[in-house]
Coordinates of C-alpha atoms and ligand atoms in Angstrom, one line a residue:
X25 CA 18.1 -4.1 14.0
X26 CA 16.4 -1.7 11.6
X27 CA 16.5 1.8 12.9
X28 CA 15.9 4.0 9.8
X29 CA 12.8 4.8 7.9
X30 CA 12.4 6.6 4.6
X31 CA 9.1 8.4 4.0
X32 CA 8.7 9.7 0.4
X33 CA 6.3 12.6 0.3
X34 CA 7.3 14.5 -2.8
X35 CA 4.6 13.3 -5.1
X36 CA 2.1 15.7 -6.8
X37 CA -1.0 14.1 -5.3
X38 CA -2.9 14.7 -8.6
X39 CA -5.8 12.5 -7.6
X40 CA -6.7 15.0 -4.9
X41 CA -6.5 18.2 -6.9
X42 CA -7.4 20.9 -6.2
X43 CA -6.9 20.1 -2.5
X44 CA -3.3 19.2 -3.1
X45 CA -2.4 22.2 -5.3
X46 CA -0.6 24.0 -2.5
X47 CA -0.7 21.5 0.4
X48 CA 0.6 18.0 0.7
X49 CA -1.6 14.9 0.2
X50 CA 0.2 13.4 3.1
X51 CA -1.3 16.1 5.4
X52 CA -4.9 15.1 4.6
X53 CA -6.5 14.2 7.9
X54 CA -8.2 11.1 9.0
X55 CA -10.4 12.6 11.7
X56 CA -7.9 14.7 13.5
X57 CA -4.5 13.3 12.5
X58 CA -2.7 13.7 9.1
X59 CA -1.8 10.6 7.2
X60 CA 1.9 11.2 7.7
X61 CA 1.5 11.2 11.5
X62 CA -0.1 7.7 11.4
X63 CA 3.0 6.6 9.3
X64 CA 5.5 8.0 11.9
X65 CA 3.6 6.5 14.8
X66 CA 3.6 3.1 13.0
X67 CA 7.3 3.3 12.5
X68 CA 7.9 4.3 16.1
X69 CA 6.0 1.2 17.3
X70 CA 8.3 -0.9 15.1
X71 CA 11.4 0.5 16.8
X72 CA 12.5 3.1 14.2
X73 CA 14.7 5.9 15.5
X74 CA 15.7 7.9 12.5
X75 CA 13.3 9.3 9.9
X76 CA 14.1 10.7 6.5
X77 CA 11.4 12.5 4.6
X78 CA 11.9 12.9 0.8
X79 CA 10.1 16.2 0.2
X80 CA 9.4 18.5 -2.7
X81 CA 7.6 21.7 -3.5
X82 CA 4.7 22.7 -1.3
X83 CA 5.6 20.2 1.4
X84 CA 6.7 22.7 4.1
X85 CA 3.6 21.9 6.1
X86 CA 5.0 18.4 6.9
X87 CA 8.2 19.9 8.4
X88 CA 6.1 22.4 10.4
X89 CA 3.8 19.6 11.6
X90 CA 6.6 17.8 13.3
X91 CA 8.4 20.9 14.5
X92 CA 7.9 22.9 17.8
X93 CA 5.0 25.3 17.7
X94 CA 6.1 27.8 20.4
X95 CA 3.1 30.2 20.3
X96 CA 0.5 27.5 20.1
X97 CA 2.1 25.5 22.9
X98 CA 2.3 28.6 25.1
X99 CA -1.4 29.3 24.5
X100 CA -2.4 25.7 25.2
X101 CA -0.3 25.8 28.4
X102 CA -1.8 29.1 29.6
X103 CA -5.3 27.8 29.1
X104 CA -4.6 24.5 30.8
X105 CA -5.3 22.4 27.7
X106 CA -2.6 19.8 28.6
X107 CA -4.2 17.0 26.7
X108 CA -4.1 18.9 23.5
X109 CA -0.6 20.1 24.3
X110 CA 0.6 16.5 24.6
X111 CA -0.9 15.7 21.2
X112 CA 1.1 18.4 19.5
X113 CA 4.5 18.3 21.2
X114 CA 5.2 14.6 21.1
X115 CA 7.5 14.5 18.1
X116 CA 9.9 17.3 19.0
X117 CA 12.7 15.1 20.2
X118 CA 12.7 12.7 17.3
X119 CA 15.4 12.5 14.8
X120 CA 13.9 13.9 11.5
X121 CA 15.9 14.6 8.4
X122 CA 14.5 16.2 5.2
X123 CA 16.0 15.8 1.7
X124 CA 14.4 17.4 -1.4
X125 CA 13.6 15.4 -4.5
X126 CA 14.4 17.9 -7.2
X127 CA 11.5 16.8 -9.4
X128 CA 8.8 14.2 -8.8
X129 CA 10.2 11.7 -11.2
X130 CA 8.7 8.7 -9.5
X131 CA 9.0 6.6 -6.3
X132 CA 12.2 5.0 -7.5
X133 CA 13.9 8.4 -7.9
X134 CA 12.5 9.5 -4.5
X135 CA 14.1 6.4 -2.8
X136 CA 17.4 7.1 -4.5
X137 CA 17.5 10.4 -2.7
X138 CA 17.8 8.4 0.5
X139 CA 21.2 7.0 -0.4
X140 CA 23.4 9.4 1.8
X141 CA 21.1 8.9 4.8
X142 CA 20.8 5.1 4.6
X143 CA 24.6 4.4 4.0
X144 CA 25.1 0.7 4.6
X145 CA 22.0 -0.1 6.7
X146 CA 18.8 -1.8 5.8
X147 CA 15.8 0.5 6.0
X148 CA 12.1 0.7 6.0
X149 CA 10.1 2.6 3.4
X150 CA 6.6 3.8 4.3
X151 CA 4.1 5.3 1.9
X152 CA 1.7 7.2 4.1
X153 CA -1.2 7.0 1.8
X154 CA -1.4 3.3 2.4
X155 CA -2.7 3.5 6.0
X156 CA -2.4 0.4 8.1
X157 CA -4.7 -0.2 11.1
X158 CA -2.8 1.2 14.0
X159 CA -3.7 -1.9 16.1
X160 CA -1.9 -4.1 13.6
X161 CA 1.9 -4.0 13.2
X162 CA 2.8 -5.2 9.7
X163 CA 6.3 -3.7 10.0
X164 CA 7.2 -5.9 13.0
X165 CA 6.2 -9.0 11.1
X166 CA 8.3 -7.8 8.1
X167 CA 11.3 -7.0 10.3
X168 CA 11.2 -10.5 11.7
X169 CA 11.4 -12.0 8.2
X170 CA 14.2 -9.6 7.4
X171 CA 16.1 -10.6 10.5
X172 CA 15.9 -14.2 9.6
X173 CA 16.7 -13.8 5.8
X174 CA 18.8 -10.7 5.7
X175 CA 17.1 -9.8 2.3
X176 CA 14.5 -7.3 1.2
X177 CA 10.9 -7.8 2.3
X178 CA 7.8 -6.2 0.7
X179 CA 4.3 -6.0 1.9
X180 CA 1.6 -7.6 -0.3
X181 CA -2.2 -7.7 -0.5
X182 CA -4.4 -9.8 -2.7
X183 CA -6.5 -7.3 -4.7
X184 CA -9.5 -7.9 -7.0
X185 CA -8.6 -8.7 -10.6
X186 CA -10.2 -5.5 -11.7
X187 CA -7.6 -3.5 -9.7
X188 CA -4.3 -5.1 -10.7
X189 CA -3.5 -2.4 -13.2
X190 CA -3.3 0.2 -10.3
X191 CA -0.5 -1.6 -8.5
X192 CA 2.9 -3.3 -8.8
X193 CA 2.0 -7.0 -9.0
X194 CA 4.3 -9.9 -8.0
X195 CA 4.3 -13.7 -8.5
X196 CA 6.0 -16.1 -6.2
X197 CA 6.0 -19.3 -4.2
X198 CA 4.4 -19.4 -0.7
X199 CA 6.4 -20.8 2.1
X200 CA 5.3 -20.6 5.7
X201 CA 4.1 -17.0 6.3
X202 CA 5.9 -15.4 3.3
X203 CA 6.4 -15.6 -0.4
X204 CA 9.6 -16.0 -2.3
X205 CA 9.1 -13.6 -5.1
X206 CA 10.0 -14.6 -8.6
X207 CA 8.7 -11.7 -10.7
X208 CA 7.4 -8.2 -10.3
X209 CA 5.6 -6.0 -12.8
X210 CA 4.4 -2.4 -12.4
X211 CA 0.8 -1.7 -13.2
X212 CA 0.2 -4.6 -15.6
X213 CA -2.9 -4.8 -17.8
X214 CA -5.3 -7.6 -16.8
X215 CA -4.0 -10.0 -19.4
X216 CA -0.3 -9.8 -18.3
X217 CA -0.7 -9.6 -14.5
X218 CA 1.2 -12.6 -13.1
X219 CA -1.1 -12.8 -10.1
X220 CA -3.4 -10.6 -7.9
X221 CA -0.8 -10.0 -5.3
X222 CA -0.2 -6.3 -5.1
X223 CA 2.7 -4.4 -3.6
X224 CA 1.5 -2.3 -0.7
X225 CA 3.4 0.8 0.6
X226 CA 5.7 -1.0 3.1
X227 CA 9.1 -2.2 2.2
X228 CA 12.3 -3.3 3.9
X229 CA 15.1 -2.5 1.5
X230 CA 18.9 -3.0 1.6
X231 CA 21.4 -0.5 0.1
X232 CA 21.9 -2.9 -2.8
X233 CA 18.8 -1.2 -4.4
X234 CA 20.6 2.0 -5.1
X235 CA 22.9 0.8 -7.9
X236 CA 19.8 -0.4 -9.8
X237 CA 17.9 2.9 -9.2
X238 CA 20.9 4.9 -10.3
X239 CA 20.9 3.3 -13.8
X240 CA 17.1 3.0 -14.3
X241 CA 15.2 4.6 -17.2
X242 CA 11.7 5.8 -16.7
X243 CA 9.1 3.0 -16.8
X244 CA 5.3 3.0 -16.6
X245 CA 3.7 6.5 -16.6
X246 CA 7.2 7.9 -17.5
X247 CA 8.3 7.5 -13.9
X248 CA 11.4 5.9 -12.3
X249 CA 9.7 2.9 -10.8
X250 CA 10.9 1.2 -7.6
X251 CA 9.2 -2.0 -8.9
X252 CA 11.5 -2.0 -12.0
X253 CA 14.6 -1.7 -9.7
X254 CA 13.3 -4.5 -7.5
X255 CA 12.9 -6.7 -10.5
X256 CA 16.6 -6.2 -11.4
X257 CA 17.6 -6.7 -7.8
X258 CA 16.1 -10.2 -7.9
X259 CA 19.0 -11.4 -10.0
X260 CA 21.3 -10.6 -7.0
X261 CA 19.2 -11.5 -4.0
X262 CA 16.0 -13.2 -3.1
X263 CA 13.1 -10.9 -2.2
X264 CA 10.4 -11.9 0.2
X265 CA 6.8 -10.9 0.3
X266 CA 4.6 -10.7 3.4
X267 CA 0.9 -10.8 2.8
X268 CA -0.9 -8.4 5.2
X269 CA -4.1 -9.4 6.9
X270 CA -7.3 -8.7 5.0
X271 CA -9.0 -5.4 5.9
X272 CA -6.0 -3.9 7.7
X273 CA -4.9 -1.6 4.9
X274 CA -6.7 1.5 3.8
X275 CA -6.0 3.1 0.5
X276 CA -6.2 6.7 1.5
X277 CA -4.4 7.8 -1.7
X278 CA -7.5 8.1 -3.9
X279 CA -10.9 9.7 -3.2
X280 CA -13.2 6.7 -2.6
X281 CA -10.5 4.9 -0.5
X282 CA -10.0 8.1 1.5
X283 CA -13.7 8.3 2.2
X284 CA -13.9 4.7 3.3
X285 CA -10.9 5.2 5.6
X286 CA -12.5 8.1 7.3
X287 CA -15.7 6.1 7.8
X288 CA -13.8 3.1 9.2
X289 CA -11.8 5.3 11.6
X290 CA -14.9 7.3 12.7
X291 CA -16.7 4.1 13.5
X292 CA -13.9 3.1 15.8
X293 CA -13.4 6.5 17.4
X294 CA -14.7 6.4 21.0
X295 CA -15.5 10.1 21.0
X296 CA -17.7 10.2 17.9
X297 CA -18.7 6.7 16.9
X298 CA -22.2 6.5 18.5
X299 CA -23.2 9.9 17.0
X300 CA -21.7 9.0 13.7
X301 CA -23.5 5.7 13.5
X302 CA -26.9 7.4 14.2
X303 CA -26.1 10.0 11.6
X304 CA -25.2 7.3 9.0
X305 CA -28.4 5.3 9.8
X306 CA -30.6 8.3 9.3
X307 CA -28.8 9.4 6.1
X308 CA -29.0 5.9 4.6
X309 CA -32.7 5.4 5.5
X310 CA -33.6 8.8 4.0
X311 CA -31.6 8.1 0.9
X312 CA -33.2 4.7 0.4
X313 CA -36.7 6.0 0.9
X314 CA -36.1 8.9 -1.6
X315 CA -34.6 6.6 -4.2
X316 CA -36.9 3.5 -3.8
X317 CA -36.8 2.6 -7.5
X318 CA -33.1 2.0 -7.5
X319 CA -33.1 -0.3 -4.5
Ligands
UTP426 P1 1.6 8.1 -5.3 O1 1.7 7.8 -6.7 O2 0.6 7.4 -4.4 O3 1.5 9.6 -5.0 O4 3.0 7.8 -4.6 P2 1.4 10.9 -5.9 O5 2.2 10.7 -7.1 O6 1.7 12.0 -5.0 O7 -0.2 10.9 -6.2 P3 -1.0 10.9 -7.6 O8 -0.8 9.5 -8.2 O9 -0.5 12.0 -8.4 O10 -2.4 11.1 -7.1 C1 3.2 7.1 -3.4 C2 4.1 8.0 -2.5 O11 5.4 8.2 -3.1 C3 5.6 9.6 -3.1 C4 4.3 10.3 -2.9 O12 4.4 11.6 -2.2 C5 3.5 9.3 -2.1 O13 3.6 9.5 -0.7 N1 6.3 10.1 -4.3 C6 5.8 9.7 -5.5 C7 7.5 10.8 -4.2 O14 8.0 11.1 -3.1 N2 8.1 11.2 -5.3 C8 7.6 10.9 -6.6 O15 8.3 11.3 -7.6 C9 6.4 10.1 -6.7

């Protein structure tokens, strides 16, 4: 059984500057919950019991978010706001560990920081800016494949050809509900992309990955790339890919994707969806009638 999750949160979040100058990208809210909370809730549903956050500068807000907030809790209790109280104190008994990545040298380097926590167990990696529909458990499906194969499993999604250079891209052979991966390349240009199957921010890794990460030189964008270490790992073990259902992953790590995520979640939110739909209809109608020539 997989019980440990690693959540790298030490990146600079440059695509959201200036919002991320002094506060973490992973704390950006989708309606009323930060991205990182969705990630923790997803892991809990998949049976994860121990959480390691790879943090960096300006990431204290993440620790505070999952910590006890004595004063606030007292105030909510005294004013009888028990529903809100339950929303903020539900993580206090979980097993959270924080390790600092000294410099944001890339996702591969962040994962290497997890070595002392992971020891000899397989573990899940969750990148919280890839938000998965909370109704859909991709991790459970990946864990099933891991349990059958006892080898790394990575989440995949078919992306438009115009987007391949933003992702790690794999090629492989499809068998049943998974792929056997035969190549991986980080952010290829259009001409050299082996397919349109992109690596999404969910991985099940084994401790074998660390020896490759330890000896890795910087790759694309001058960063230590997890994809490069996975490519080397392929010589030692098969790696499996699980393609997630279309429309179940939201790319909240860049501005347009973030905006789309908020709209999708607002449309599903019982409390605000009907007002939000009315608002959107009015806005769109007004916009179209004011810009008739372009439509
Ligand atoms: P991203 O590339 O999406 O995040 O990394 P980023 O680097 O913070 O954002 P941009 O590209 O500058 O806008 C995916 C995840 O890996 C973490 C990030 O915090 C994010 O959750 N990460 C990335 C690290 O923990 N350390 C790193 O050195 C790089």
